[in-house]
Short mmCIF file of C-alpha atoms and ligand atoms in Angstrom, two decimals:
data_model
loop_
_atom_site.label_atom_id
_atom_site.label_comp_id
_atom_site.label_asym_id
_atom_site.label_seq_id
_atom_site.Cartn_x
_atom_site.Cartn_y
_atom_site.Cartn_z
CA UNK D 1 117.59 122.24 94.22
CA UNK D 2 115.90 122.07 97.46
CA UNK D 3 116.48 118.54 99.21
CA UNK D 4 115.52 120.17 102.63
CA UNK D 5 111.86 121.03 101.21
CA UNK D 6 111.93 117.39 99.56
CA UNK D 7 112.85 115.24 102.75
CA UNK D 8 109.97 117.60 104.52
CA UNK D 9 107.18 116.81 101.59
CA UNK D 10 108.70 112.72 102.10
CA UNK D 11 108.09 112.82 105.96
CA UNK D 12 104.16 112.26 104.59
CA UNK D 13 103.95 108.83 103.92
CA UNK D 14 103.33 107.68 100.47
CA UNK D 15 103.50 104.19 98.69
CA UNK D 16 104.84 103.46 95.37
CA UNK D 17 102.26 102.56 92.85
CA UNK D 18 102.55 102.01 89.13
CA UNK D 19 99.28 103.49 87.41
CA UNK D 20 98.06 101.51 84.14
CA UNK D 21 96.54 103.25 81.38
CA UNK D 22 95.59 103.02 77.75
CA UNK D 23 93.84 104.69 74.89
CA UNK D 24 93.54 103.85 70.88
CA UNK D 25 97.43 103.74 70.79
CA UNK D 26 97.98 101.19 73.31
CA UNK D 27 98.72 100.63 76.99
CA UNK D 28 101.49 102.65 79.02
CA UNK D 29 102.32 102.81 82.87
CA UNK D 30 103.67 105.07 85.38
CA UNK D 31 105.37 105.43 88.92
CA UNK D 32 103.17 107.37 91.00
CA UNK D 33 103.50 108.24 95.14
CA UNK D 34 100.87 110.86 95.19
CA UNK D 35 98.04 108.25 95.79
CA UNK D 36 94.76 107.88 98.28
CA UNK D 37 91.58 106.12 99.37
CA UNK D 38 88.57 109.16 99.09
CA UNK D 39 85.78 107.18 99.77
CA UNK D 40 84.41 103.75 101.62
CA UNK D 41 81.12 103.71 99.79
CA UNK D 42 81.52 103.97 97.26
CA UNK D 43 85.31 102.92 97.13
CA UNK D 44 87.41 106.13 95.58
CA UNK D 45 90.90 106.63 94.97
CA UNK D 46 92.60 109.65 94.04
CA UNK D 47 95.94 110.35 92.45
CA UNK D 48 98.17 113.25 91.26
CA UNK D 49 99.58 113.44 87.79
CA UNK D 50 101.38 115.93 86.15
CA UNK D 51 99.19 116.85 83.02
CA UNK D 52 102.04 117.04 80.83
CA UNK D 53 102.64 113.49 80.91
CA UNK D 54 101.31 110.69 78.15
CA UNK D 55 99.63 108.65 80.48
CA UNK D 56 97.31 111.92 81.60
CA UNK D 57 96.25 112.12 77.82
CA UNK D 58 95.78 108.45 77.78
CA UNK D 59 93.96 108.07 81.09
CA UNK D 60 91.41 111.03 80.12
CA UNK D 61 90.80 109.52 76.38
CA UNK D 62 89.71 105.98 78.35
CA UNK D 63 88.59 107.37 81.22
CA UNK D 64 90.20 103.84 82.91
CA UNK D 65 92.98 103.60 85.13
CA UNK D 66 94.47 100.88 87.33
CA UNK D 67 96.72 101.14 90.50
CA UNK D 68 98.63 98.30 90.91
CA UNK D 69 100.83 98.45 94.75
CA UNK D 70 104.86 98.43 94.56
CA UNK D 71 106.39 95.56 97.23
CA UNK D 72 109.28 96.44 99.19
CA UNK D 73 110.85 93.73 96.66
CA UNK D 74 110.44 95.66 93.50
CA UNK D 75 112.12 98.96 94.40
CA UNK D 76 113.14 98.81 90.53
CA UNK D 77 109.96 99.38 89.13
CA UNK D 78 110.04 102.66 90.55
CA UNK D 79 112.58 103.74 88.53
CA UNK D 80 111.52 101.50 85.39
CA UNK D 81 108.07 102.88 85.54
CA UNK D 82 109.46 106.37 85.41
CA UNK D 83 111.12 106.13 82.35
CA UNK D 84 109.90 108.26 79.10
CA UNK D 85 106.20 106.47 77.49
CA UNK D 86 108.14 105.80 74.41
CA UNK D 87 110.21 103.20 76.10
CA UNK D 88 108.72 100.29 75.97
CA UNK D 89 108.17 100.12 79.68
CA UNK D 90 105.66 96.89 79.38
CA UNK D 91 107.79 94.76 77.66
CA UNK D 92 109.38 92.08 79.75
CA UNK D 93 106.72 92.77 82.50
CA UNK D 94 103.89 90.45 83.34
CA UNK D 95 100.41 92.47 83.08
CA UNK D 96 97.01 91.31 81.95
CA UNK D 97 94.80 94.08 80.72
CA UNK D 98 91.79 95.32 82.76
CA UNK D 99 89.04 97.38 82.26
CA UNK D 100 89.36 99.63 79.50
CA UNK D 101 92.70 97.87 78.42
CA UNK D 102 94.45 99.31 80.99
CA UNK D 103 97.54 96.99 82.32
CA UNK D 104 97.35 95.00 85.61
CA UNK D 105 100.52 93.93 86.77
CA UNK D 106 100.53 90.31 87.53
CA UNK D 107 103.67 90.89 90.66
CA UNK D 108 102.05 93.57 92.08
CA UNK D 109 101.43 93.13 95.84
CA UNK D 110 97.23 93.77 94.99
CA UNK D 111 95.96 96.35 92.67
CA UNK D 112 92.74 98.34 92.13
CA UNK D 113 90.71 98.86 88.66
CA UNK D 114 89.17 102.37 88.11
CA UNK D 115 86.73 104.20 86.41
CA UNK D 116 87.83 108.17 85.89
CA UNK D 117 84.98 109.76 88.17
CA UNK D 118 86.74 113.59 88.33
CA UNK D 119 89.46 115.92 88.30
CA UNK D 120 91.07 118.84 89.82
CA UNK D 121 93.70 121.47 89.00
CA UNK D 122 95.92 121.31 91.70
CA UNK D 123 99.50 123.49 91.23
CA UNK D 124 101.22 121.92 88.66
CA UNK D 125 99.32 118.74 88.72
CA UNK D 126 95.88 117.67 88.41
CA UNK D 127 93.96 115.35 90.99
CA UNK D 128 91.95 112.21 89.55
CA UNK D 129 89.37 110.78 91.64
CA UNK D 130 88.43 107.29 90.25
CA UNK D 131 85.80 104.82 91.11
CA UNK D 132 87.25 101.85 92.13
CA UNK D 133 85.93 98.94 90.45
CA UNK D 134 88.11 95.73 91.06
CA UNK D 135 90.68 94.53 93.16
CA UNK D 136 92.58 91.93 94.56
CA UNK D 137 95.19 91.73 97.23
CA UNK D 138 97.34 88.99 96.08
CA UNK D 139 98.30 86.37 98.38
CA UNK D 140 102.15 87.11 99.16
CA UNK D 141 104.29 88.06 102.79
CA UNK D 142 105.32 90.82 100.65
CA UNK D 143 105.06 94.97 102.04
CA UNK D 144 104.32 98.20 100.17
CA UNK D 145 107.57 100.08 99.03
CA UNK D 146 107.55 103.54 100.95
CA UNK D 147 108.08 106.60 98.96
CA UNK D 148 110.65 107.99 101.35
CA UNK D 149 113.02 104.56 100.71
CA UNK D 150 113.20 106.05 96.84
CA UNK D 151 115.45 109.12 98.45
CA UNK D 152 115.13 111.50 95.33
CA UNK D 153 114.75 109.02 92.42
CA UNK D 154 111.82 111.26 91.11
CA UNK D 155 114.41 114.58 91.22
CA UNK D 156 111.68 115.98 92.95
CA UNK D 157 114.39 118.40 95.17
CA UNK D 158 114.58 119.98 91.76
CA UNK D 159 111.05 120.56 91.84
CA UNK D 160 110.37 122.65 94.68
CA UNK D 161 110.65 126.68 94.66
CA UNK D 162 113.67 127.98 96.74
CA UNK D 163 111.18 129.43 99.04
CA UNK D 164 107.73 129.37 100.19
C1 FMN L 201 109.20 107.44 93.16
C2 FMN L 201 108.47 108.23 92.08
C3 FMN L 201 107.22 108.78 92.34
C4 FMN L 201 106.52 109.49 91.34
N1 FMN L 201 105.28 109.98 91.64
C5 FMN L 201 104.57 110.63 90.67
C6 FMN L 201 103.24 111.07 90.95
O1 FMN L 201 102.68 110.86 92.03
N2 FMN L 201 102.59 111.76 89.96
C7 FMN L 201 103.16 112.00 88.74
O2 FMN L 201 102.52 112.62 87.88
N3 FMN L 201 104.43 111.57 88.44
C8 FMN L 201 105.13 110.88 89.38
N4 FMN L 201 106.40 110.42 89.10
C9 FMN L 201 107.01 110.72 87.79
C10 FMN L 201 106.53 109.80 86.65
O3 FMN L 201 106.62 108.43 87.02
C11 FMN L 201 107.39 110.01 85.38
O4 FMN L 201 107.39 111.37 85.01
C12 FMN L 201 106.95 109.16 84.20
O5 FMN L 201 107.95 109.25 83.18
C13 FMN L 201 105.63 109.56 83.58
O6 FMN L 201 105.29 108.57 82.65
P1 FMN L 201 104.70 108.81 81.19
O7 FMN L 201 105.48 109.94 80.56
O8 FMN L 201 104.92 107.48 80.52
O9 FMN L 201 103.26 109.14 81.34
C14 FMN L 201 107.12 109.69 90.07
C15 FMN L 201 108.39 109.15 89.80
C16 FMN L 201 109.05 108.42 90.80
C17 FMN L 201 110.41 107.83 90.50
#
């Protein structure tokens, strides 16, 4: 456990995002921080996922992805999002499906539609860089969630080595 290295990593600032996906089995989503614009032109974004998830496997079988912005208002889809994929984490959410199937979620403050365009190996995660595609900043007074206001909802200070 190593909250001092986690409140360190946190002092970067992060949103909240919950990334769509989908392959032949259906649609899933997922919590992410580890997200950033790459390009202007052509719009990128890039994100982080651990490879051992389901949404990695589902996300490289489509090759689509979405990234739909967590407001300060929904601080419990950060935790909902997070759950295992065999929970059932769309039902009782309101999503339409994008490109490739993947979910867009309807209360998102604005979200982005992406085509897979690379990857990385990067520790124990792998970068994505996608294309982005779509998007659409929906009209509300709302703000993005910060990472840093989900303290250590992720257990990342259980992530980190004792030392460097
Ligand atoms: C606040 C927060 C931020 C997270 N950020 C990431 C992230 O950037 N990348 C990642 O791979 N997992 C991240 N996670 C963990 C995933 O959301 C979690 O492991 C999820 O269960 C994976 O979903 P899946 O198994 O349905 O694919 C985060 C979790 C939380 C609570």
């Amino acid at each position: 456990m190593n909250l001092d290295m986690a409140r360190l990593f946190q002092s970067i600032s992060h949103g909240v995002y919950v990334i769509g996906v989908a392959d032949a089995e259906g649609p899933n989503a997922f919590t992410a921080a580890w997200v950033m614009q790459t390009s202007f032109d052509p719009p990128m974004l890039a994100l982080s996922i651990n490879p051992s998830h389901r949404s990695y496997r589902k996300l490289t079988a489509s090759g689509f992805f979405s990234v739909n912005v967590v407001p300060t208002d929904r601080l419990e889809w950060a935790a909902h999002f997070a759950r295992p994929a065999d929970s059932g984490k769309l039902a009782g959410i309101a999503w339409t499906p994008g490109a490739g199937g993947v979910p867009v979620l309807n209360e998102a403050l604005a979200w982005f539609q992406c085509r897979l365009a690379g990857e990385l190996a990067s520790g124990d995660h792998v970068v994505v860089t996608g294309r982005v595609t779509g998007g659409r900043l929906n009209p509300a007074e709302a703000l993005p969630l910060n990472y840093r206001d989900t303290g250590n909802l992720d257990g990342s200070a259980a992530l980190y080595p004792d030392a460097y």
